[in-house]
Amino acid sequence: MANLEQFSYDNTIVKKFAIASVVFGLVGMLVGLWAALELIFPTLNLSIPYTTFGRIRPLHTNAVIFAFVGNGIFMGVYYSLQRLLKTRMASDLLSNFHFWGWQLIILAAAITLPLGITSSHEYAELEWPIDIAIALVWVAFGLNMFLTIFKRRENHLYVAIWFYIATWVTVTVLHIFNNLELPVSLFKSYPVFAGVQDALVQWWYGHNAVAFFLTTPYLGLMYYFLPKAANRPVYSYRLSIIHFWALIFIYIWAGPHHLLYTSLPDWAQSLGTVFSIMLIAPSWGGMLNGLLTLRGAWDRVRQDPVLKFLVVAVTAYGMSTFEGPMLSIKSVNAISHFTDWTIGHVHIGALGWNGFMTFGILYWLIPRIYKTELFSQKMANTHFWIGTLGILFYAIPLYWAGWTQSLMWKQFTPDGFLQYGNFLETVTQLIPMYAMRALGGTLYLTGACIMVYNLLKTAGQGTFVANEAVEAPAREVYVKHKGDHWHKWIERRPIQMLIAALVLILIGGIIEIFPMMLIDDNVPKIATVKPYTPLELEGRDIYIREGCVGCHSQMIRPFRSETERYGEYSKSGEYIYDRPFLWGSKRTGPDLHREGGKYPDSWHYNHMYDPRSMSPGSLMPPYPWLIENDLNTALVPGKIRALRTLGTPYEEGYDTIAIEDLQKQAMKIAESLRKDGIDDEGLENKEIIAVIAYLQRLGTDIKPKAQAGK
Amino acid sequence: MDMKKPFLNKACLILPMLAVSATAFAQDAGAGGGAQTFFYDKFFGTFMLALAAVVILAAIGTLYRLLNAMIKVKQIEIYQEKGLEAYLEEAKKPGESLWSRLYKRWTNVVPIEKEQDVLFDHEYDGIRELDNSLPPWWVAMFYITIAFAAVYMSYYHFFGMGAGSKEQYEQEMDQAEKAVAEFRSLQADQINEDNVTALTDEADLSVGQAIFQVNCVACHGANGEGGVGPNMTDQYWINGGGIKNVFKTITYGVPEKGMISWKTQLRSSEIQKVASYILTLQGTNPPNPKEPQGELYQGETDQPAPDSTAVDSGGGVGMN
């Protein structure tokens, strides 16, 4: 053995990310529980804007994805990377920059999202200054990772690291392209793409955020922590190779399955479907390699809570990666889309795969960096059972709710009427299921609290090893052996691996997205579709601020049950001035794409003030502040200029007279409200007027009917 | 001999599954037609051809293996006749159940006891790797999904055989229209604005009241006193009073005034009941009435209802 070099692993950074993951995990789950309860008790927002469902739903998703799982990824990567490469992280400074930068971004998200500062792109809600910060911190992480890889003492990169590399490069690409936006002010921007194109890019991102933030890094972690915890060799090296490359290549294509039966051209929808189906095997490759690694260790699974958590995590991964492709089949999607089925599906992934994997890793890693045993195995087992029960109580009622609601939407009477013509009937039906779901969430959160106590006790009884001393021989120049597997070649070359991964993930993205941008046929123009007036634009931005898109879709699919309920199905040409698109992904309330002219202005006024006065039993929270707040028109000229730059055909110089137009239209709407007996002081200057203007415009461009209030 | 088996399995697996997938996607609502472009035709044409070539090659390979296996069986028979006992013994080798043999073939896993033979000598932080082969059932599943994709894209796009979203919608609407027309033709006479009559039966009116409470009170008030919508207890009507006009207004709506059409949500018999109920509200003088709107309506006549663009509240005649 050559001379051993002395060095140490940095456990402090691992500990920091672990604490952050746990803390934000609790916060994210708590916000989720709150949001779930608001669906049962609509006034639970306590009558303040910052806590309405529309605003805390993105807070919940961002907290769980980027704060809980994100910090969980970094915890696991910083722990495993150093050990797999037999070296300390290249730069403690970069590690800490990464840590503090990421926490600041989370803080910024926690402040801006409740304030309604949002781009409304799901899982990419944060506004442009934060987007830039994310890019910087992410690059610092990548740099640190690669510098560490370069100074490794191992010749070959283990499969976990392939997944880390693919994760890093793909997230970089996704984040940049989905956040191309033109700033209007520090807190407001418009996306470069509009309508269908924006939708396609967003769901290319959204789907691959699931793929490359919630899946590939966690597969990497699985490849390290599962064989370590089981003390068994990985089942098949060849399976690792095939499923890794197939997974990253195929995953990137599957985004359009979020847009089945929408206005996206059929060819793109079909690609989403078939690539999702082809994704089953590569996804299951990971599950197989995980579960089969446990061969000969199953007796220990019964006793060891760490293995229990990992087994359920991998199983949940297998279930949701089979369910996902099934949901991508158009006839299944016609039932599942816009319902709670989707919410149930993602929570099998989030609570089962990501949550349980994180818990398993924490139970394994905390005792090790504190040089002690886990405080209580019994408590960890309790956590396991409560958590598993929580997942079941969460998911099953939501599957039930999804099927119930979808069937109710589609039910016709023999004489041709919608059986449940009133949308609200299909929502109030779900309240018992929502209550069960909240119970499931509570159980899961309780389990997590037990874990926190257990881990705190564990830390308390041990002594933290900030720098874990190790020794290993220096890397020797590699001499090729005969019979080396061909794949070993790229395992010695991190840069080539980075490039290969990049090329593979670009193929699908380019083939799907470029034709949508470049070929006009894909979005047939409609002559009657005109840009929004300044007042409607302001109303739309308030709609975005309030997160209306969290519960209301703007996409009528070509089904009899939808065109009967809402009107003519949506055409891609209607959305060309929509920046961002607001198709939504869940209907807790009805679709609004043909809302314009459906009700009088005063109906909307009263409905916003107190939804239950117009729709008894509604789950929508009241929005009295829209009626109290004056509309801020300071940004109007800037918004018009920005949209003109992006291609919206406002005439030159329109920005200078836009406010005048806005006031004229506001006067008209105020007048129509006064006629119906609503005569607040300064009515025409209130935000509600802009919202009404927008709602009354929706979907009317191709509807010949006159609009109310005009 | 063992290592050849997976290929045989693959063939057995792929063929029936292909048939299944073909019927499965026939039910699947696909896409097609619409905005296809030259670029896509060309690109996918090439892509699919390449894919088809791969599939055909795989099929040929499988057949080749099958042939080899059959030859081997024949060989053993020949050796048997010649009395070569070694081969005889090998061919017999009984003892295992069908299930366990199938399981072994489909998973093709190296037993734990022999694991050392396929253990790579490298290790990463103590993690070792085995060189197990890909599970044959997994490989078969991967091929099947790829074949599914090829067939799906061909069916809906390259050959344009499957209906696109738009065509599917049109088919659905046609079918529904026919079914509804047939159902209605079997029903009793339909009520419309020309033959509708006001009901007076207490039971009908209470049904009408229930419909009113669910659908109308938001705009017209709990007692018909008006609110967002006009007062229905006075004698002034924007679109004409009397059962025929009220029935018509409810059925078709007055979109420019904000009154929606209810014909897709209420049956004509239900509209008749609620309209009849509304007429019973005349002269009930509920609290907080909205000011009269429209024109004074006197009795049911045969004349058509006043034009819906008639006077609105601004020009209405004040009563109180």
Tab-separated table of C-alpha atoms in Angstrom, chain A residues 317-498:
chain	number	residue	atom	x	y	z
A	317	TYR	CA	-40.952	5.591	-5.763
A	318	GLY	CA	-41.865	2.464	-7.687
A	319	MET	CA	-45.569	3.086	-7.227
A	320	SER	CA	-45.547	6.699	-8.259
A	321	THR	CA	-43.276	6.067	-11.244
A	322	PHE	CA	-45.762	3.501	-12.472
A	323	GLU	CA	-48.767	5.654	-11.676
A	324	GLY	CA	-47.229	8.653	-13.442
A	325	PRO	CA	-47.036	6.960	-16.862
A	326	MET	CA	-50.572	5.633	-16.390
A	327	LEU	CA	-51.768	9.171	-15.700
A	328	SER	CA	-50.037	10.183	-18.930
A	329	ILE	CA	-52.304	8.002	-21.016
A	330	LYS	CA	-54.801	10.420	-22.433
A	331	SER	CA	-57.939	8.526	-21.506
A	332	VAL	CA	-56.767	8.237	-17.901
A	333	ASN	CA	-55.625	11.822	-17.840
A	334	ALA	CA	-59.061	12.927	-19.030
A	335	ILE	CA	-60.294	11.665	-15.663
A	336	SER	CA	-57.412	12.602	-13.408
A	337	HIS	CA	-56.392	16.028	-14.638
A	338	PHE	CA	-57.567	19.049	-12.635
A	339	THR	CA	-58.677	16.768	-9.763
A	340	ASP	CA	-57.209	15.684	-6.436
A	341	TRP	CA	-55.929	12.487	-8.017
A	342	THR	CA	-52.871	14.465	-9.101
A	343	ILE	CA	-52.421	15.836	-5.592
A	344	GLY	CA	-52.611	12.313	-4.176
A	345	HIS	CA	-50.087	11.115	-6.756
A	346	VAL	CA	-47.482	13.777	-5.996
A	347	HIS	CA	-47.802	13.187	-2.280
A	348	ILE	CA	-46.994	9.494	-2.662
A	349	GLY	CA	-43.785	10.826	-4.184
A	350	ALA	CA	-43.204	13.658	-1.738
A	351	LEU	CA	-44.229	11.990	1.526
A	352	GLY	CA	-43.188	8.475	0.568
A	353	TRP	CA	-40.131	8.754	-1.627
A	354	ASN	CA	-38.576	12.094	-0.642
A	355	GLY	CA	-39.843	12.319	2.918
A	356	PHE	CA	-39.095	8.782	4.008
A	357	MET	CA	-35.744	8.735	2.218
A	358	THR	CA	-34.769	11.937	4.032
A	359	PHE	CA	-35.891	10.525	7.385
A	360	GLY	CA	-33.993	7.285	6.766
A	361	ILE	CA	-30.841	9.204	5.899
A	362	LEU	CA	-31.191	11.445	8.960
A	363	TYR	CA	-31.573	8.459	11.281
A	364	TRP	CA	-28.493	6.894	9.737
A	365	LEU	CA	-26.280	9.941	9.493
A	366	ILE	CA	-26.921	11.967	12.651
A	367	PRO	CA	-25.692	9.231	15.041
A	368	ARG	CA	-22.600	8.825	12.868
A	369	ILE	CA	-21.535	12.455	12.793
A	370	TYR	CA	-22.233	12.632	16.547
A	371	LYS	CA	-20.301	9.408	17.215
A	372	THR	CA	-23.116	7.765	19.086
A	373	GLU	CA	-26.096	5.461	18.747
A	374	LEU	CA	-29.604	6.575	17.878
A	375	PHE	CA	-31.284	7.733	21.098
A	376	SER	CA	-34.356	5.549	20.677
A	377	GLN	CA	-34.993	2.822	18.137
A	378	LYS	CA	-38.480	2.478	19.508
A	379	MET	CA	-39.299	6.103	18.828
A	380	ALA	CA	-37.961	5.772	15.294
A	381	ASN	CA	-40.213	2.758	14.779
A	382	THR	CA	-43.165	4.725	16.094
A	383	HIS	CA	-42.310	7.485	13.651
A	384	PHE	CA	-42.203	4.940	10.872
A	385	TRP	CA	-45.657	3.568	11.583
A	386	ILE	CA	-47.302	6.936	12.186
A	387	GLY	CA	-45.703	8.277	9.027
A	388	THR	CA	-46.813	5.312	6.939
A	389	LEU	CA	-50.323	5.619	8.305
A	390	GLY	CA	-50.170	9.329	7.535
A	391	ILE	CA	-49.299	8.632	3.913
A	392	LEU	CA	-52.211	6.230	3.562
A	393	PHE	CA	-54.640	8.600	5.242
A	394	TYR	CA	-53.369	11.343	3.005
A	395	ALA	CA	-53.408	9.592	-0.342
A	396	ILE	CA	-56.431	7.279	-0.289
A	397	PRO	CA	-59.033	9.988	0.448
A	398	LEU	CA	-57.536	12.161	-2.265
A	399	TYR	CA	-57.708	9.372	-4.843
A	400	TRP	CA	-61.295	8.913	-3.788
A	401	ALA	CA	-61.929	12.650	-4.032
A	402	GLY	CA	-60.371	12.829	-7.473
A	403	TRP	CA	-62.464	9.999	-8.876
A	404	THR	CA	-65.625	11.308	-7.230
A	405	GLN	CA	-65.246	14.804	-8.557
A	406	SER	CA	-64.247	13.747	-12.038
A	407	LEU	CA	-67.183	11.384	-12.346
A	408	MET	CA	-69.521	14.093	-11.094
A	409	TRP	CA	-68.179	16.572	-13.628
A	410	LYS	CA	-68.785	14.136	-16.448
A	411	GLN	CA	-72.178	12.779	-15.417
A	412	PHE	CA	-74.994	13.551	-17.831
A	413	THR	CA	-78.663	12.786	-17.410
A	414	PRO	CA	-80.307	10.816	-20.239
A	415	ASP	CA	-82.080	13.970	-21.401
A	416	GLY	CA	-78.748	15.646	-21.972
A	417	PHE	CA	-78.196	17.740	-18.845
A	418	LEU	CA	-75.183	17.813	-16.608
A	419	GLN	CA	-76.251	15.849	-13.569
A	420	TYR	CA	-74.319	18.262	-11.377
A	421	GLY	CA	-74.728	21.513	-13.256
A	422	ASN	CA	-73.683	23.506	-10.246
A	423	PHE	CA	-69.896	23.131	-9.904
A	424	LEU	CA	-70.137	23.706	-6.190
A	425	GLU	CA	-71.980	20.418	-5.675
A	426	THR	CA	-68.908	18.584	-6.918
A	427	VAL	CA	-66.747	20.427	-4.376
A	428	THR	CA	-68.851	20.225	-1.226
A	429	GLN	CA	-69.061	16.490	-1.858
A	430	LEU	CA	-65.311	16.279	-1.216
A	431	ILE	CA	-65.153	17.963	2.173
A	432	PRO	CA	-65.163	14.695	4.186
A	433	MET	CA	-62.271	13.459	2.039
A	434	TYR	CA	-60.434	16.730	2.606
A	435	ALA	CA	-60.891	16.270	6.330
A	436	MET	CA	-59.387	12.772	6.159
A	437	ARG	CA	-56.482	14.159	4.167
A	438	ALA	CA	-55.839	16.791	6.827
A	439	LEU	CA	-55.805	13.995	9.397
A	440	GLY	CA	-53.242	12.113	7.281
A	441	GLY	CA	-51.085	15.231	7.092
A	442	THR	CA	-51.352	15.709	10.849
A	443	LEU	CA	-50.202	12.139	11.461
A	444	TYR	CA	-47.258	12.573	9.133
A	445	LEU	CA	-46.263	15.841	10.802
A	446	THR	CA	-46.587	14.233	14.239
A	447	GLY	CA	-44.171	11.539	13.125
A	448	ALA	CA	-41.708	14.175	11.964
A	449	CYS	CA	-41.934	15.905	15.366
A	450	ILE	CA	-41.114	12.619	17.105
A	451	MET	CA	-38.088	12.346	14.840
A	452	VAL	CA	-36.908	15.847	15.760
A	453	TYR	CA	-37.054	14.975	19.445
A	454	ASN	CA	-35.227	11.694	18.856
A	455	LEU	CA	-32.511	13.364	16.793
A	456	LEU	CA	-32.060	16.184	19.316
A	457	LYS	CA	-31.631	13.612	22.073
A	458	THR	CA	-29.202	11.688	19.896
A	459	ALA	CA	-27.138	14.804	19.274
A	460	GLY	CA	-27.267	15.604	22.980
A	461	GLN	CA	-25.835	12.278	24.044
A	462	GLY	CA	-23.033	12.309	21.457
A	463	THR	CA	-20.174	14.616	20.589
A	464	PHE	CA	-20.182	16.243	17.204
A	465	VAL	CA	-17.200	15.421	14.994
A	466	ALA	CA	-16.773	18.562	12.933
A	467	ASN	CA	-13.784	17.259	11.017
A	468	GLU	CA	-13.718	13.522	10.680
A	469	ALA	CA	-10.095	12.419	10.320
A	470	VAL	CA	-9.442	9.794	7.674
A	471	GLU	CA	-6.573	8.482	5.638
A	472	ALA	CA	-6.429	7.144	2.136
A	473	PRO	CA	-3.814	6.544	-0.491
A	474	ALA	CA	-3.310	9.212	-3.141
A	475	ARG	CA	-4.843	8.649	-6.532
A	476	GLU	CA	-2.582	6.657	-8.764
A	477	VAL	CA	-2.442	7.071	-12.482
A	478	TYR	CA	-4.944	4.629	-13.840
A	479	VAL	CA	-3.693	1.724	-15.863
A	480	LYS	CA	-6.313	0.136	-18.063
A	481	HIS	CA	-6.989	-3.475	-17.304
A	482	LYS	CA	-8.069	-5.959	-19.822
A	483	GLY	CA	-11.731	-6.738	-19.380
A	484	ASP	CA	-12.625	-3.367	-17.948
A	485	HIS	CA	-16.245	-2.520	-18.562
A	486	TRP	CA	-16.536	0.006	-21.405
A	487	HIS	CA	-18.468	2.370	-19.168
A	488	LYS	CA	-15.421	2.758	-16.886
A	489	TRP	CA	-14.003	5.096	-19.472
A	490	ILE	CA	-16.512	7.842	-18.797
A	491	GLU	CA	-16.440	7.196	-15.051
A	492	ARG	CA	-12.902	8.538	-15.040
A	493	ARG	CA	-13.924	11.672	-16.957
A	494	PRO	CA	-16.309	13.965	-15.063
A	495	ILE	CA	-16.287	16.644	-17.755
A	496	GLN	CA	-17.166	14.200	-20.509
A	497	MET	CA	-19.876	12.825	-18.302
A	498	LEU	CA	-21.229	16.330	-17.740
